[in-house]
Short mmCIF file of C-alpha atoms in Angstrom, two decimals:
data_model
loop_
_atom_site.label_atom_id
_atom_site.label_comp_id
_atom_site.label_asym_id
_atom_site.label_seq_id
_atom_site.Cartn_x
_atom_site.Cartn_y
_atom_site.Cartn_z
CA MET C 1 -6.82 1.09 -0.42
CA GLN C 2 -4.11 2.86 -2.25
CA ASN C 3 -1.21 1.20 -0.54
CA ARG C 4 -2.55 -2.28 -1.42
CA LEU C 5 -3.44 -1.24 -5.07
CA GLU C 6 0.19 0.05 -5.44
CA HIS C 7 1.43 -3.39 -4.13
CA TRP C 8 -0.67 -5.08 -6.73
CA LEU C 9 0.70 -2.81 -9.58
CA ASP C 10 4.17 -3.93 -8.33
CA VAL C 11 2.95 -7.62 -8.75
CA VAL C 12 1.74 -7.27 -12.07
CA ARG C 13 4.75 -5.35 -13.13
CA ASP C 14 7.24 -8.18 -11.84
CA LEU C 15 4.98 -10.66 -13.35
CA LEU C 16 5.17 -8.89 -16.95
CA ALA C 17 8.93 -8.56 -16.79
CA GLN C 18 9.12 -11.71 -18.65
CA PRO C 19 6.66 -13.48 -21.29
CA LEU C 20 3.97 -14.74 -19.19
CA THR C 21 2.40 -17.77 -20.94
CA GLU C 22 0.55 -19.41 -17.98
CA MET C 23 -1.30 -17.86 -15.12
CA PRO C 24 0.70 -18.12 -11.84
CA HIS C 25 -2.70 -19.06 -9.91
CA VAL C 26 -0.99 -20.22 -6.83
CA THR C 27 1.09 -16.84 -6.49
CA LEU C 28 -1.91 -14.99 -7.24
CA LEU C 29 -4.06 -16.67 -4.74
CA ASP C 30 -1.52 -16.14 -2.13
CA GLU C 31 -1.31 -12.64 -2.73
CA LEU C 32 -5.24 -12.11 -2.83
CA VAL C 33 -5.49 -13.98 0.61
CA ARG C 34 -2.81 -11.87 2.11
CA THR C 35 -4.31 -8.61 0.59
CA PHE C 36 -7.63 -9.25 2.34
CA GLY C 37 -6.42 -10.72 5.46
CA GLY C 38 -8.06 -14.13 4.64
CA ALA C 39 -8.23 -17.33 6.42
CA ALA C 40 -8.11 -19.41 3.22
CA GLY C 41 -8.67 -19.22 -0.57
CA SER C 42 -9.44 -21.33 -3.58
CA TRP C 43 -8.79 -20.91 -7.22
CA ILE C 44 -11.43 -22.78 -9.11
CA ASP C 45 -11.43 -23.71 -12.77
CA ARG C 46 -14.64 -25.71 -13.59
CA GLN C 47 -14.43 -26.98 -17.38
CA PRO C 48 -17.70 -27.18 -19.52
CA ASP C 49 -16.76 -31.27 -19.64
CA GLY C 50 -17.47 -30.99 -15.57
CA HIS C 51 -13.41 -31.36 -14.86
CA VAL C 52 -12.43 -29.09 -12.14
CA GLU C 53 -9.06 -27.76 -11.49
CA HIS C 54 -8.86 -26.74 -7.88
CA HIS C 55 -5.94 -25.06 -5.51
CA LEU C 56 -6.76 -24.49 -1.97
CA TRP C 57 -4.89 -21.95 0.18
CA GLU C 58 -4.99 -23.15 3.81
CA SER C 59 -3.56 -21.47 6.92
CA GLY C 60 -3.67 -23.97 9.81
CA ILE C 61 -6.47 -25.83 8.42
CA THR C 62 -6.21 -29.07 6.77
CA VAL C 63 -9.03 -30.24 4.23
CA ASP C 64 -8.40 -34.04 3.08
CA GLN C 65 -8.80 -35.08 -0.49
CA ASP C 66 -11.98 -36.68 -0.04
CA THR C 67 -13.61 -33.43 1.29
CA LEU C 68 -12.02 -31.50 -1.46
CA ALA C 69 -13.60 -34.10 -3.91
CA TRP C 70 -16.86 -33.59 -2.21
CA LEU C 71 -16.72 -29.92 -2.78
CA ARG C 72 -15.75 -30.15 -6.48
CA ASN C 73 -18.83 -32.27 -7.04
CA ARG C 74 -21.13 -29.61 -5.70
CA LEU C 75 -19.86 -26.15 -6.85
CA ASP C 76 -23.47 -25.70 -8.51
CA GLN C 77 -24.79 -25.18 -4.99
CA HIS C 78 -22.32 -22.34 -4.05
CA PRO C 79 -24.47 -19.23 -3.92
CA LEU C 80 -21.95 -17.07 -5.42
CA PRO C 81 -21.93 -18.83 -8.96
CA CYS C 82 -25.74 -18.80 -8.55
CA TRP C 83 -25.59 -15.08 -8.18
CA PHE C 84 -23.24 -14.43 -11.21
CA ALA C 85 -25.64 -16.78 -13.34
CA ALA C 86 -28.92 -15.24 -12.34
CA THR C 87 -27.69 -11.57 -12.32
CA GLU C 88 -24.91 -11.81 -15.35
CA ASP C 89 -23.24 -9.23 -13.40
CA LEU C 90 -19.69 -10.76 -13.21
CA THR C 91 -17.98 -8.36 -10.91
CA ALA C 92 -16.33 -9.31 -7.98
CA TYR C 93 -18.98 -10.12 -5.02
CA THR C 94 -19.22 -11.56 -1.51
CA LEU C 95 -21.42 -14.25 -0.14
CA GLY C 96 -23.02 -12.03 2.50
CA ARG C 97 -24.51 -9.95 -0.14
CA VAL C 98 -26.29 -12.65 -2.11
CA PRO C 99 -30.16 -12.43 -1.22
CA ARG C 100 -31.32 -15.61 0.57
CA SER C 101 -33.64 -16.20 -2.37
CA LEU C 102 -30.64 -17.14 -4.53
CA ARG C 103 -28.95 -19.36 -1.93
CA ASP C 104 -29.46 -23.35 -2.59
CA PRO C 105 -30.46 -24.81 0.69
CA ARG C 106 -28.08 -27.57 0.21
CA PHE C 107 -25.24 -25.12 0.74
CA GLU C 108 -25.91 -25.33 4.38
CA THR C 109 -24.43 -28.54 4.64
CA TRP C 110 -21.07 -27.21 3.59
CA ASN C 111 -20.48 -25.74 7.03
CA GLU C 112 -21.03 -29.47 8.44
CA VAL C 113 -18.41 -30.87 5.89
CA LEU C 114 -16.00 -28.19 5.95
CA GLY C 115 -16.49 -27.07 9.80
CA GLY C 116 -12.97 -25.82 10.20
CA LEU C 117 -13.77 -22.72 7.96
CA ASP C 118 -16.18 -19.95 8.56
CA LEU C 119 -17.86 -20.01 5.15
CA GLU C 120 -20.21 -17.30 5.56
CA HIS C 121 -17.57 -14.71 4.84
CA GLN C 122 -16.50 -15.21 1.44
CA MET C 123 -15.47 -13.17 -1.69
CA ALA C 124 -15.38 -14.41 -5.29
CA ILE C 125 -13.34 -12.78 -8.08
CA PRO C 126 -14.23 -14.47 -11.19
CA LEU C 127 -12.36 -14.27 -14.37
CA SER C 128 -15.07 -15.69 -16.65
CA VAL C 129 -18.24 -17.33 -16.27
CA ARG C 130 -19.80 -18.97 -19.15
CA GLY C 131 -22.55 -21.34 -18.20
CA VAL C 132 -20.93 -24.26 -16.11
CA TRP C 133 -17.59 -23.09 -17.06
CA HIS C 134 -16.44 -21.14 -13.98
CA ARG C 135 -12.91 -19.73 -13.29
CA ALA C 136 -12.77 -17.68 -10.02
CA PHE C 137 -10.46 -16.80 -7.08
CA VAL C 138 -12.45 -17.12 -3.97
CA ILE C 139 -11.28 -15.71 -0.50
CA VAL C 140 -12.66 -16.81 2.67
CA LEU C 141 -12.53 -14.01 4.87
CA SER C 142 -11.86 -13.77 8.73
CA GLY C 143 -14.77 -12.90 10.99
CA SER C 144 -16.83 -10.56 8.77
CA ASP C 145 -17.84 -9.64 5.67
CA ALA C 146 -15.76 -7.56 3.22
CA THR C 147 -16.36 -3.94 3.43
CA ASP C 148 -17.32 -1.51 0.70
CA GLU C 149 -13.75 -0.52 0.56
CA ASP C 150 -12.49 -4.27 0.19
CA LEU C 151 -15.19 -4.95 -2.53
CA ARG C 152 -14.05 -1.78 -4.62
CA LEU C 153 -10.43 -2.95 -4.33
CA ALA C 154 -11.37 -6.18 -5.41
CA ARG C 155 -13.26 -5.11 -8.43
CA ARG C 156 -10.10 -2.93 -9.46
CA LEU C 157 -7.74 -6.01 -8.85
CA GLN C 158 -10.38 -8.05 -10.99
CA ALA C 159 -9.73 -6.12 -14.22
CA LEU C 160 -5.81 -6.67 -13.60
CA LEU C 161 -6.27 -10.31 -13.06
CA ILE C 162 -8.64 -10.62 -16.21
CA GLY C 163 -5.86 -8.77 -18.09
CA LEU C 164 -3.15 -11.07 -17.08
CA ASP C 165 -5.26 -13.96 -17.74
CA ARG C 166 -5.99 -12.97 -21.31
CA GLN C 167 -2.52 -12.19 -22.19
CA ALA C 168 -1.22 -15.33 -20.85
CA ARG C 169 -3.46 -17.15 -22.90
CA ALA C 170 -2.85 -15.04 -25.99
CA LEU C 171 0.91 -15.41 -25.43
CA ALA C 172 0.67 -19.36 -24.83
CA ARG C 173 -1.32 -19.77 -28.00
CA TRP C 174 1.08 -17.65 -30.18
CA MET C 175 4.51 -17.97 -28.82
CA PRO C 176 6.88 -20.69 -29.65
CA ARG C 177 8.24 -22.82 -26.89
CA THR C 178 11.77 -21.53 -27.71
CA PRO C 179 11.30 -17.75 -28.87
CA SER C 180 13.76 -16.21 -30.97
CA HIS C 181 14.84 -12.75 -29.60
CA ASP C 182 15.97 -11.41 -33.25
CA ALA C 183 12.89 -9.14 -33.28
CA ALA C 184 12.95 -8.18 -29.61
CA LEU C 185 9.21 -7.95 -29.44
CA THR C 186 7.73 -7.43 -26.08
CA ASN C 187 5.47 -9.90 -24.62
CA GLN C 188 2.41 -7.54 -25.06
CA GLU C 189 3.32 -6.80 -28.44
CA VAL C 190 3.51 -10.61 -29.24
CA ALA C 191 -0.07 -10.66 -27.82
CA VAL C 192 -1.22 -7.76 -29.82
CA LEU C 193 0.34 -9.33 -33.13
CA GLY C 194 -1.30 -12.71 -32.38
CA PHE C 195 -4.71 -10.96 -32.15
CA LEU C 196 -4.34 -8.85 -35.38
CA ALA C 197 -3.15 -12.18 -37.09
CA GLN C 198 -6.89 -13.43 -36.34
CA GLY C 199 -8.17 -10.37 -37.99
CA LEU C 200 -9.20 -8.41 -34.88
CA THR C 201 -9.42 -4.52 -34.98
CA ALA C 202 -7.36 -2.55 -32.76
CA ARG C 203 -10.27 -1.71 -30.59
CA ALA C 204 -11.00 -5.30 -30.53
CA VAL C 205 -7.57 -6.22 -29.50
CA ALA C 206 -7.94 -3.36 -26.78
CA ARG C 207 -11.06 -5.08 -25.38
CA ARG C 208 -9.26 -8.43 -25.27
CA LEU C 209 -6.23 -7.12 -23.44
CA LEU C 210 -7.79 -4.22 -21.35
CA ILE C 211 -5.63 -1.52 -22.86
CA SER C 212 -6.70 1.48 -24.91
CA PRO C 213 -6.87 1.37 -28.62
CA ARG C 214 -4.27 4.20 -28.87
CA THR C 215 -1.83 1.83 -26.71
CA VAL C 216 -2.66 -1.02 -29.32
CA GLN C 217 -1.73 1.66 -32.27
CA LYS C 218 1.60 2.34 -30.51
CA HIS C 219 2.35 -1.44 -30.19
CA VAL C 220 1.50 -1.86 -33.82
CA GLU C 221 3.73 1.09 -34.67
CA HIS C 222 6.69 -0.77 -32.60
CA ILE C 223 6.04 -4.18 -34.17
CA HIS C 224 6.17 -2.65 -37.64
CA ALA C 225 9.53 -0.63 -36.76
CA LYS C 226 11.01 -3.82 -35.12
CA LEU C 227 10.21 -6.17 -38.06
CA ARG C 228 10.91 -3.59 -40.68
CA VAL C 229 7.43 -4.11 -42.34
CA THR C 230 4.65 -1.72 -43.10
CA ASN C 231 1.37 -3.77 -42.79
CA ARG C 232 -0.28 -6.49 -40.52
CA VAL C 233 -0.08 -9.28 -43.00
CA SER C 234 3.69 -8.79 -43.68
CA ALA C 235 4.42 -8.50 -39.58
CA VAL C 236 2.65 -11.71 -39.13
CA LEU C 237 4.46 -13.51 -41.82
CA LYS C 238 7.86 -12.16 -40.76
CA ALA C 239 6.96 -12.93 -37.16
CA GLN C 240 6.17 -16.53 -38.01
CA ALA C 241 9.45 -16.88 -40.07
CA LEU C 242 11.43 -15.59 -37.14
CA GLY C 243 9.95 -17.97 -34.92
CA VAL C 244 8.35 -15.42 -32.82
CA LEU C 245 4.83 -16.10 -33.49
CA THR C 246 3.52 -19.72 -33.75
CA PRO C 247 0.19 -20.08 -35.49
CA PRO C 248 -2.47 -22.62 -34.36
CA PRO C 249 -3.07 -25.79 -36.20
CA GLY C 250 -4.64 -25.12 -39.58
CA TYR C 251 -4.29 -21.52 -39.30
CA ALA C 252 -3.91 -19.05 -42.35
CA VAL C 253 -3.32 -15.42 -42.21
CA ALA C 254 -6.22 -13.28 -42.44
CA SER C 255 -5.73 -11.23 -45.67
CA SER C 256 -6.63 -7.80 -45.83
CA ARG C 257 -7.43 -7.81 -49.57
CA PRO C 258 -10.99 -7.88 -50.63
CA SER C 259 -12.04 -10.98 -52.24
CA SER C 260 -12.87 -11.36 -55.94
CA PRO C 261 -16.64 -10.90 -56.69
#
């Protein structure tokens, strides 16, 4: 496990070398399939309105567009989303570990439609599951279910992937399209500052970015030093003036002053 985990730390380090404003799902899916020796894999983002973003990683197996459309329209039949919804345990899990009682009988037809793949051995690594909204990587394994060690590794990688996803979304929201380099803030400092602008505490920011509150405080110290300010509101205003931070439409900086009675 250690070698594979070290490889992923290198992958994440390389991804964070530049501001990450969009999750590189294709690259990450490719790395996941190779890490676990999979035969195929998918990135699935099912939106609340029913729209599905889907990318399929294939190895010598061709799946036509009609078959992919059939699959997208039946994601609610898949046992792994049923497992996550029933247990509210969103840690990485495998199809082989899902009890038969939670399996939709209609899922049996999937093997007939996707006959080129052995669908009995799958592992899902969800980034978020909220009702019908489901965002996850799914790896189709070769020949057998994932080992306990594989599942432990998947859960450790899951934390890294969720952190990347949250940071990318934060940066996409707060960074301008043409960032100014005058303040020389790092990508994580921009993400921290964006959340602070929303009024989040250091502890809440730490939870969002999967880092420690102490690390958040260090980022805040560096932000203040680079922007030459002494408080959060001044930091947000100056970052906006420099073009380092772009507020969403209708956004106003949350003031730290108490309201008048």
